[in-house]
Structures are given as structure tokens and as C-alpha cells.
Amino acid sequence: MPSASVFIATSLDGFIARPDGALDWLPVDCEPHGYDEFMATVDAIVIGRKTFETLLTFDAWPYGTKQVVVLTSRPSKLAIPDGAVCDVMSGSPQDVVARLAERGMKHLYIDGGVTIQGFLGAGLIRRLIITRIPVLLGGGIPLFGSLSRDIRLEHVATRTYPSGLVQSEYLIVD
Amino acid sequence: MPSASVFIATSLDGFIARPDGALDWLPVDCEPHGYDEFMATVDAIVIGRKTFETLLTFDAWPYGTKQVVVLTSRPSKLAIPDGAVCDVMSGSPQDVVARLAERGMKHLYIDGGVTIQGFLGAGLIRRLIITRIPVLLGGGIPLFGSLSRDIRLEHVATRTYPSGLVQSEYLIVD
């Protein structure tokens, strides 16, 4: 089975975007904090429709020719940008992981609030790398959601950066 | 004016207690992480009625003869435990801070979700020391709530502990 990781920035109060999806609160001039190194290990990025639509508002498709998998229950509705390597899938997190395993993928990057929560709830996330931005937003799209039981984590490492970022890495232990 | 600080543990998903107030998910055998040193600098602990009622369920009153201020709109309803040094106040966070300033208090420890959120919203918190427990609860009483505007923070320091605690200290800069 492929290993699945989350690499995401949140506000100190746990939001990954404002209520309308805006990311204006993310620092534009912060130092590198491991994203490129992480991405170099990733075989495919798995996101939901909402995150996909947010990406479409960017000036350029941010993932180059990296394999992206967009999860949606209405596959026919999605328009894939030119040059992007995007597959559209529907199905449970388990189904999606199984299909990507058949393609030989070993490391999946799970992104977007709903998708992360679905994969977490299904027990399919192995590693969380969370970068805290030093701001309180007071509301927005939360990284985490409800769970049917506690999920215990093992703290692997925490790195701090001069701009105030605090990045903690956890493994899921049960 | 006194300076007000928060020193609190949260789950990785930002909860300070389960929905019913339970704290069973806090590690019982974790290493010291600065609480005694912090408390030695505190002139008074300011809590709300709900936190007060949770404290009453403990085997012993946890604050010895340290000054505690309980905020409630119904002061007559509170039964103070024997030996506790507890004042009961009502009023806005500004009122409470002004009254404690008149008594010469210099450092207030603000505790409990509702009280912390009220003081944060009123711009009266100077310092946050947040200790993350490596567990996801999926629900409960959140540390942070809605805000009328972003609050930007300055990261002061982060300390990690072998049991997996990650403690970050922030100053509020605006």
C-alpha cells in the first residue's frame, strides 16, 4: 500500500483557508520550509474538487507535470488545465488508494480539508507535517474535523523558522 | 495595566477539553514543561464559571492559596471550596483587569475557553504559551473562537519534550 502524507500550513487556530477559501493570510516572503524536498518524494497529489477549484484561481497551475488526482462525485464537471497531469476519480479513500497502488505509486500527498479529513478518518494517513503560521483568523476552513475515535500521534520533530513558522511532524500510531 | 498570559494544553486539533469538559486525554506521566515556573510569576488566575466547576471535580483544589478570580454573571451561585482564595466578579474583561490593577496585580493567568476568548477579543492577552498534546480528539471545547479581525502573533520560542509535547510561546503584536 502507498504511504500517504499531509504537508500543510494552518493558522494557529487551525484553519487552512478563510471561509471563502482565501489564502491571503499566508506569508508571501517566508523562508523555504521543506516543501520542495517533500514534493520530490511524492508520486501523486490527491485533492478534492474544492481545492482543485482554488488551484484554478492561481496564476499558473502549481504542480507542473506532477501527477494530480482530483476526487469528485461528478467527474464530468471538471475542466483540466492545459499541461496539467490530472486524473479525476470518485470512490472511497480506500478505493482511491487501491487504484493508485495498482499503478505502483508509493507516496501520496493528501491535500485539502475535506480530503484530508476523509483519509484520516479512514486510517490512511501515515504522516502529518503541519506548519503553523503565527496568526489567529477566528474562522475558516478547518484542517481537522470530527472523528469516530481519538487518533494518537507520535511527534517526530519540530522545526522553527525566523519568520515565526513552527513546523511539526507527526506519525499516526493507531 | 497588568499583563495577561495564557498557559494551556490543547490537542493537535485545538481542543482544551472533550465536549463534556473531560481531560482524560491529557497525559498523566508527561515531564514538567514549565507550569511551576510560570505559576511562580502569576499574581492571579482568572477563570470562568465552567472552568471553576471543572476544578471542583478534582480531588483537591489545585491552586492552593493563589488568588483566583471567577467570572460569572451570577456571583451568588458559587460555593467556594474551603481554603481556596477565590474572588467572584462579573463585568467585562476590561472591568476585571482594571479592578485587579487597582489591587496592584501585575501578571494575570487567563484560563478556560470562554474566558480566554473574551480576553483575546478584548485585546487584553499579551502572551500565549500553548502545549500541544500529540492526539486528535475530533471534537470538544476549542481553545480559540471567532474574532472580529485577524490577530497577528510573534513566535518567541518552541520547546519539545520526549513525551511528544510541543510547547510554543507567542506574543500578540497587534
Short mmCIF file of C-alpha atoms in Angstrom, two decimals:
data_model
loop_
_atom_site.label_atom_id
_atom_site.label_comp_id
_atom_site.label_asym_id
_atom_site.label_seq_id
_atom_site.Cartn_x
_atom_site.Cartn_y
_atom_site.Cartn_z
CA MET A 1 0.00 0.00 0.00
CA PRO A 2 1.24 3.51 -0.69
CA SER A 3 2.09 5.72 2.26
CA ALA A 4 0.04 8.91 2.49
CA SER A 5 1.26 12.20 3.95
CA VAL A 6 -0.16 15.62 4.69
CA PHE A 7 2.03 18.72 4.28
CA ILE A 8 0.02 21.80 5.08
CA ALA A 9 0.08 25.25 6.63
CA THR A 10 -2.52 26.31 9.18
CA SER A 11 -3.22 29.36 11.24
CA LEU A 12 -2.56 28.99 14.95
CA ASP A 13 -6.31 28.41 15.38
CA GLY A 14 -6.24 25.53 12.91
CA PHE A 15 -7.62 26.94 9.66
CA ILE A 16 -6.19 26.15 6.23
CA ALA A 17 -8.15 28.89 4.44
CA ARG A 18 -10.63 31.66 5.17
CA PRO A 19 -14.34 30.78 4.90
CA ASP A 20 -14.30 31.66 1.16
CA GLY A 21 -11.09 29.68 0.55
CA ALA A 22 -8.80 32.75 0.56
CA LEU A 23 -5.12 32.21 1.36
CA ASP A 24 -4.14 35.89 1.66
CA TRP A 25 -3.04 35.35 5.29
CA LEU A 26 -0.22 33.00 4.23
CA PRO A 27 3.12 34.80 4.37
CA VAL A 28 4.43 35.57 0.90
CA ASP A 29 8.03 36.08 1.92
CA CYS A 30 8.68 33.26 4.35
CA GLU A 31 11.78 31.13 4.09
CA PRO A 32 11.79 27.67 2.45
CA HIS A 33 10.49 25.12 4.92
CA GLY A 34 10.86 21.78 3.24
CA TYR A 35 8.12 21.82 0.62
CA ASP A 36 10.39 21.16 -2.36
CA GLU A 37 12.15 18.32 -0.55
CA PHE A 38 8.80 16.83 0.42
CA MET A 39 7.39 17.15 -3.10
CA ALA A 40 10.43 15.38 -4.54
CA THR A 41 9.32 12.24 -2.66
CA VAL A 42 5.68 12.38 -3.80
CA ASP A 43 4.28 10.18 -6.60
CA ALA A 44 0.82 11.76 -6.71
CA ILE A 45 -1.12 14.61 -5.11
CA VAL A 46 -4.67 13.72 -4.09
CA ILE A 47 -7.08 16.63 -3.67
CA GLY A 48 -10.81 17.28 -3.62
CA ARG A 49 -12.88 19.36 -6.01
CA LYS A 50 -12.83 22.46 -3.82
CA THR A 51 -9.07 22.52 -3.55
CA PHE A 52 -8.83 21.89 -7.30
CA GLU A 53 -11.07 24.89 -7.95
CA THR A 54 -8.93 27.05 -5.66
CA LEU A 55 -5.84 25.97 -7.63
CA LEU A 56 -7.55 27.07 -10.85
CA THR A 57 -7.66 30.64 -9.49
CA PHE A 58 -3.86 30.74 -9.23
CA ASP A 59 -1.90 32.50 -11.96
CA ALA A 60 -0.40 29.18 -13.05
CA TRP A 61 -1.08 25.52 -12.35
CA PRO A 62 1.17 24.94 -9.35
CA TYR A 63 2.03 21.27 -9.85
CA GLY A 64 3.72 21.25 -13.26
CA THR A 65 3.67 17.73 -14.65
CA LYS A 66 3.34 16.03 -11.27
CA GLN A 67 0.50 13.51 -11.19
CA VAL A 68 -2.60 15.01 -9.53
CA VAL A 69 -5.72 13.06 -8.63
CA VAL A 70 -8.91 15.04 -8.13
CA LEU A 71 -11.66 13.35 -6.14
CA THR A 72 -15.21 14.27 -7.05
CA SER A 73 -18.56 12.54 -7.29
CA ARG A 74 -19.19 14.41 -10.58
CA PRO A 75 -16.14 13.67 -12.73
CA SER A 76 -17.64 15.08 -15.92
CA LYS A 77 -17.85 18.58 -14.45
CA LEU A 78 -14.11 19.19 -14.21
CA ALA A 79 -12.09 21.09 -16.80
CA ILE A 80 -8.43 20.15 -16.55
CA PRO A 81 -5.94 22.96 -17.28
CA ASP A 82 -3.63 22.57 -20.27
CA GLY A 83 -0.41 20.85 -19.36
CA ALA A 84 -1.64 19.54 -16.01
CA VAL A 85 -1.40 15.81 -15.38
CA CYS A 86 -4.73 15.29 -13.70
CA ASP A 87 -6.84 12.19 -13.22
CA VAL A 88 -10.34 12.51 -11.91
CA MET A 89 -11.63 9.77 -9.61
CA SER A 90 -14.60 9.07 -7.44
CA GLY A 91 -14.89 6.49 -4.69
CA SER A 92 -13.86 5.98 -1.09
CA PRO A 93 -10.36 6.82 0.16
CA GLN A 94 -9.69 3.06 0.28
CA ASP A 95 -10.74 2.66 -3.37
CA VAL A 96 -8.56 5.55 -4.47
CA VAL A 97 -5.51 4.28 -2.60
CA ALA A 98 -6.02 0.79 -4.02
CA ARG A 99 -6.18 2.14 -7.57
CA LEU A 100 -3.06 4.23 -7.10
CA ALA A 101 -1.28 1.23 -5.55
CA GLU A 102 -2.05 -0.74 -8.73
CA ARG A 103 -0.21 1.96 -10.65
CA GLY A 104 2.85 1.43 -8.45
CA MET A 105 2.55 4.67 -6.53
CA LYS A 106 4.35 4.61 -3.21
CA HIS A 107 3.90 8.05 -1.67
CA LEU A 108 0.69 10.08 -1.87
CA TYR A 109 0.36 13.71 -0.82
CA ILE A 110 -3.17 14.22 0.51
CA ASP A 111 -4.29 17.86 0.44
CA GLY A 112 -7.39 19.94 1.16
CA GLY A 113 -9.57 19.94 4.27
CA VAL A 114 -12.33 17.54 3.21
CA THR A 115 -9.92 15.10 1.57
CA ILE A 116 -7.50 15.09 4.50
CA GLN A 117 -10.36 14.51 6.93
CA GLY A 118 -11.71 11.64 4.81
CA PHE A 119 -8.35 9.91 4.57
CA LEU A 120 -7.62 10.48 8.27
CA GLY A 121 -10.97 9.03 9.25
CA ALA A 122 -10.29 6.02 7.01
CA GLY A 123 -6.96 5.40 8.77
CA LEU A 124 -5.00 6.02 5.56
CA ILE A 125 -2.72 8.89 6.62
CA ARG A 126 0.69 7.88 7.90
CA ARG A 127 2.41 11.25 8.39
CA LEU A 128 1.36 14.82 9.13
CA ILE A 129 3.67 17.79 8.57
CA ILE A 130 1.89 20.88 9.85
CA THR A 131 3.37 24.36 9.54
CA ARG A 132 1.79 26.86 11.91
CA ILE A 133 1.57 30.44 10.72
CA PRO A 134 1.65 32.92 13.62
CA VAL A 135 -1.82 34.38 13.11
CA LEU A 136 -5.32 33.80 14.50
CA LEU A 137 -8.04 34.02 11.84
CA GLY A 138 -11.10 33.40 14.01
CA GLY A 139 -12.80 31.25 11.37
CA GLY A 140 -12.38 29.46 8.07
CA ILE A 141 -11.92 26.00 6.65
CA PRO A 142 -10.54 23.78 9.40
CA LEU A 143 -7.72 21.32 8.85
CA PHE A 144 -9.29 18.74 11.15
CA GLY A 145 -12.88 17.60 11.56
CA SER A 146 -14.89 15.19 13.63
CA LEU A 147 -13.60 11.68 14.23
CA SER A 148 -15.23 8.50 15.42
CA ARG A 149 -12.38 7.95 17.91
CA ASP A 150 -9.18 9.57 19.18
CA ILE A 151 -6.15 9.35 16.90
CA ARG A 152 -2.87 9.19 18.76
CA LEU A 153 0.27 10.57 17.18
CA GLU A 154 3.99 10.24 17.61
CA HIS A 155 5.90 13.50 17.50
CA VAL A 156 8.87 13.10 15.16
CA ALA A 157 10.40 16.57 15.00
CA THR A 158 9.63 20.27 15.22
CA ARG A 159 11.46 22.93 13.27
CA THR A 160 11.16 26.68 13.81
CA TYR A 161 11.93 29.43 11.28
CA PRO A 162 12.93 33.06 11.74
CA SER A 163 9.67 34.32 10.19
CA GLY A 164 7.74 32.64 13.02
CA LEU A 165 6.73 29.42 11.27
CA VAL A 166 6.65 26.35 13.52
CA GLN A 167 6.62 23.07 11.63
CA SER A 168 5.81 19.85 13.47
CA GLU A 169 5.97 16.38 12.00
CA TYR A 170 3.88 13.52 13.42
CA LEU A 171 3.35 9.86 12.61
CA ILE A 172 -0.03 8.30 13.24
CA VAL A 173 0.46 5.43 15.65
CA ASP A 174 -3.01 3.89 15.83
CA MET B 1 -2.11 47.64 33.48
CA PRO B 2 -1.37 44.04 34.37
CA SER B 3 -0.02 41.74 31.70
CA ALA B 4 -2.21 38.73 30.92
CA SER B 5 -0.97 35.34 29.77
CA VAL B 6 -2.45 32.05 28.67
CA PHE B 7 -0.72 28.77 29.56
CA ILE B 8 -2.71 25.87 28.25
CA ALA B 9 -2.58 22.41 26.73
CA THR B 10 -4.54 21.55 23.60
CA SER B 11 -4.97 18.54 21.41
CA LEU B 12 -3.39 18.82 17.97
CA ASP B 13 -6.84 19.72 16.66
CA GLY B 14 -7.14 22.60 19.09
CA PHE B 15 -9.39 21.34 21.87
CA ILE B 16 -8.80 22.04 25.55
CA ALA B 17 -11.37 19.51 26.77
CA ARG B 18 -13.83 16.97 25.42
CA PRO B 19 -17.39 18.17 24.78
CA ASP B 20 -18.33 17.34 28.40
CA GLY B 21 -15.21 19.03 29.81
CA ALA B 22 -13.28 15.78 30.32
CA LEU B 23 -9.49 15.98 30.46
CA ASP B 24 -8.79 12.23 30.38
CA TRP B 25 -6.77 12.64 27.17
CA LEU B 26 -4.11 14.75 28.90
CA PRO B 27 -1.01 12.64 29.54
CA VAL B 28 -0.68 11.80 33.23
CA ASP B 29 3.00 10.98 33.14
CA CYS B 30 4.48 13.71 30.98
CA GLU B 31 7.58 15.56 32.01
CA PRO B 32 7.49 19.04 33.66
CA HIS B 33 7.06 21.66 30.98
CA GLY B 34 7.29 24.99 32.75
CA TYR B 35 3.99 25.22 34.59
CA ASP B 36 5.52 25.70 38.05
CA GLU B 37 7.91 28.36 36.77
CA PHE B 38 5.06 30.12 35.00
CA MET B 39 2.79 29.98 38.07
CA ALA B 40 5.51 31.49 40.22
CA THR B 41 5.19 34.68 38.16
CA VAL B 42 1.38 34.86 38.37
CA ASP B 43 -0.48 37.20 40.76
CA ALA B 44 -3.97 35.93 39.99
CA ILE B 45 -5.69 33.24 37.94
CA VAL B 46 -8.79 34.42 36.08
CA ILE B 47 -11.27 31.72 35.07
CA GLY B 48 -14.92 31.40 34.10
CA ARG B 49 -17.67 29.55 35.88
CA LYS B 50 -17.37 26.43 33.74
CA THR B 51 -13.66 26.03 34.40
CA PHE B 52 -14.32 26.68 38.09
CA GLU B 53 -16.88 23.89 38.13
CA THR B 54 -14.45 21.53 36.42
CA LEU B 55 -11.85 22.36 39.10
CA LEU B 56 -14.38 21.44 41.80
CA THR B 57 -14.48 17.90 40.41
CA PHE B 58 -10.76 17.45 41.08
CA ASP B 59 -9.69 15.54 44.19
CA ALA B 60 -8.22 18.73 45.67
CA TRP B 61 -8.38 22.45 44.86
CA PRO B 62 -5.42 22.81 42.50
CA TYR B 63 -4.41 26.40 43.25
CA GLY B 64 -3.61 26.30 46.99
CA THR B 65 -3.70 29.83 48.36
CA LYS B 66 -3.03 31.51 44.99
CA GLN B 67 -5.53 34.28 44.23
CA VAL B 68 -8.24 33.03 41.87
CA VAL B 69 -10.87 35.24 40.25
CA VAL B 70 -14.01 33.52 38.96
CA LEU B 71 -16.03 35.42 36.37
CA THR B 72 -19.74 34.83 36.38
CA SER B 73 -22.89 36.83 35.81
CA ARG B 74 -24.46 35.08 38.82
CA PRO B 75 -21.98 35.55 41.69
CA SER B 76 -24.34 34.34 44.40
CA LYS B 77 -24.49 30.86 42.88
CA LEU B 78 -20.87 29.90 43.54
CA ALA B 79 -19.75 27.86 46.54
CA ILE B 80 -16.03 28.47 47.17
CA PRO B 81 -14.07 25.48 48.47
CA ASP B 82 -12.53 25.69 51.96
CA GLY B 83 -9.04 27.12 51.90
CA ALA B 84 -9.31 28.50 48.33
CA VAL B 85 -8.58 32.19 47.83
CA CYS B 86 -11.34 32.99 45.38
CA ASP B 87 -13.00 36.23 44.43
CA VAL B 88 -16.10 36.21 42.31
CA MET B 89 -16.54 39.03 39.79
CA SER B 90 -18.82 39.96 36.97
CA GLY B 91 -18.19 42.52 34.26
CA SER B 92 -16.27 42.88 31.03
CA PRO B 93 -12.66 41.73 30.67
CA GLN B 94 -11.65 45.43 30.76
CA ASP B 95 -13.52 45.95 34.07
CA VAL B 96 -11.94 42.88 35.61
CA VAL B 97 -8.43 43.87 34.56
CA ALA B 98 -8.97 47.42 35.87
CA ARG B 99 -10.11 46.12 39.24
CA LEU B 100 -7.16 43.77 39.53
CA ALA B 101 -4.81 46.58 38.51
CA GLU B 102 -6.17 48.65 41.42
CA ARG B 103 -5.10 45.82 43.70
CA GLY B 104 -1.56 46.05 42.34
CA MET B 105 -1.64 42.85 40.36
CA LYS B 106 0.91 42.70 37.57
CA HIS B 107 0.55 39.31 35.92
CA LEU B 108 -2.76 37.55 35.29
CA TYR B 109 -3.15 33.96 34.17
CA ILE B 110 -6.25 33.74 31.98
CA ASP B 111 -7.67 30.21 31.75
CA GLY B 112 -10.68 28.41 30.25
CA GLY B 113 -12.01 28.56 26.71
CA VAL B 114 -14.72 31.19 27.08
CA THR B 115 -12.61 33.44 29.30
CA ILE B 116 -9.55 33.21 27.06
CA GLN B 117 -11.65 34.01 24.00
CA GLY B 118 -13.23 37.01 25.75
CA PHE B 119 -9.89 38.44 26.83
CA LEU B 120 -8.33 37.78 23.41
CA GLY B 121 -11.20 39.52 21.66
CA ALA B 122 -10.81 42.47 24.04
CA GLY B 123 -7.11 42.77 23.16
CA LEU B 124 -6.06 42.01 26.73
CA ILE B 125 -3.86 38.95 26.22
CA ARG B 126 -0.16 39.62 25.84
CA ARG B 127 1.34 36.14 25.76
CA LEU B 128 0.20 32.65 24.73
CA ILE B 129 2.03 29.50 25.82
CA ILE B 130 0.36 26.57 24.11
CA THR B 131 1.40 22.98 24.73
CA ARG B 132 0.25 20.60 22.02
CA ILE B 133 -0.58 17.06 23.09
CA PRO B 134 0.01 14.56 20.25
CA VAL B 135 -3.59 13.41 19.89
CA LEU B 136 -6.57 14.27 17.68
CA LEU B 137 -9.88 14.31 19.59
CA GLY B 138 -12.23 15.18 16.74
CA GLY B 139 -14.34 17.47 18.89
CA GLY B 140 -14.60 19.27 22.22
CA ILE B 141 -14.20 22.70 23.74
CA PRO B 142 -11.99 24.75 21.43
CA LEU B 143 -9.21 26.98 22.69
CA PHE B 144 -9.94 29.65 20.10
CA GLY B 145 -13.20 31.08 18.83
CA SER B 146 -14.42 33.65 16.36
CA LEU B 147 -12.72 37.03 16.13
CA SER B 148 -13.73 40.33 14.62
CA ARG B 149 -10.32 40.60 12.92
CA ASP B 150 -7.06 38.69 12.46
CA ILE B 151 -4.67 38.67 15.42
CA ARG B 152 -1.03 38.53 14.42
CA LEU B 153 1.48 36.90 16.71
CA GLU B 154 5.23 36.90 17.21
CA HIS B 155 6.74 33.49 17.77
CA VAL B 156 9.07 33.66 20.77
CA ALA B 157 10.20 30.07 21.27
CA THR B 158 9.19 26.44 20.83
CA ARG B 159 10.26 23.65 23.13
CA THR B 160 9.78 19.94 22.51
CA TYR B 161 9.65 17.18 25.10
CA PRO B 162 10.43 13.46 24.88
CA SER B 163 6.79 12.50 25.57
CA GLY B 164 5.77 14.32 22.37
CA LEU B 165 4.63 17.63 23.84
CA VAL B 166 5.38 20.66 21.67
CA GLN B 167 5.16 23.96 23.52
CA SER B 168 5.12 27.22 21.57
CA GLU B 169 5.21 30.68 23.08
CA TYR B 170 3.81 33.70 21.23
CA LEU B 171 3.39 37.40 21.90
CA ILE B 172 0.42 39.23 20.49
CA VAL B 173 1.73 42.02 18.30
CA ASP B 174 -1.43 43.82 17.29
#
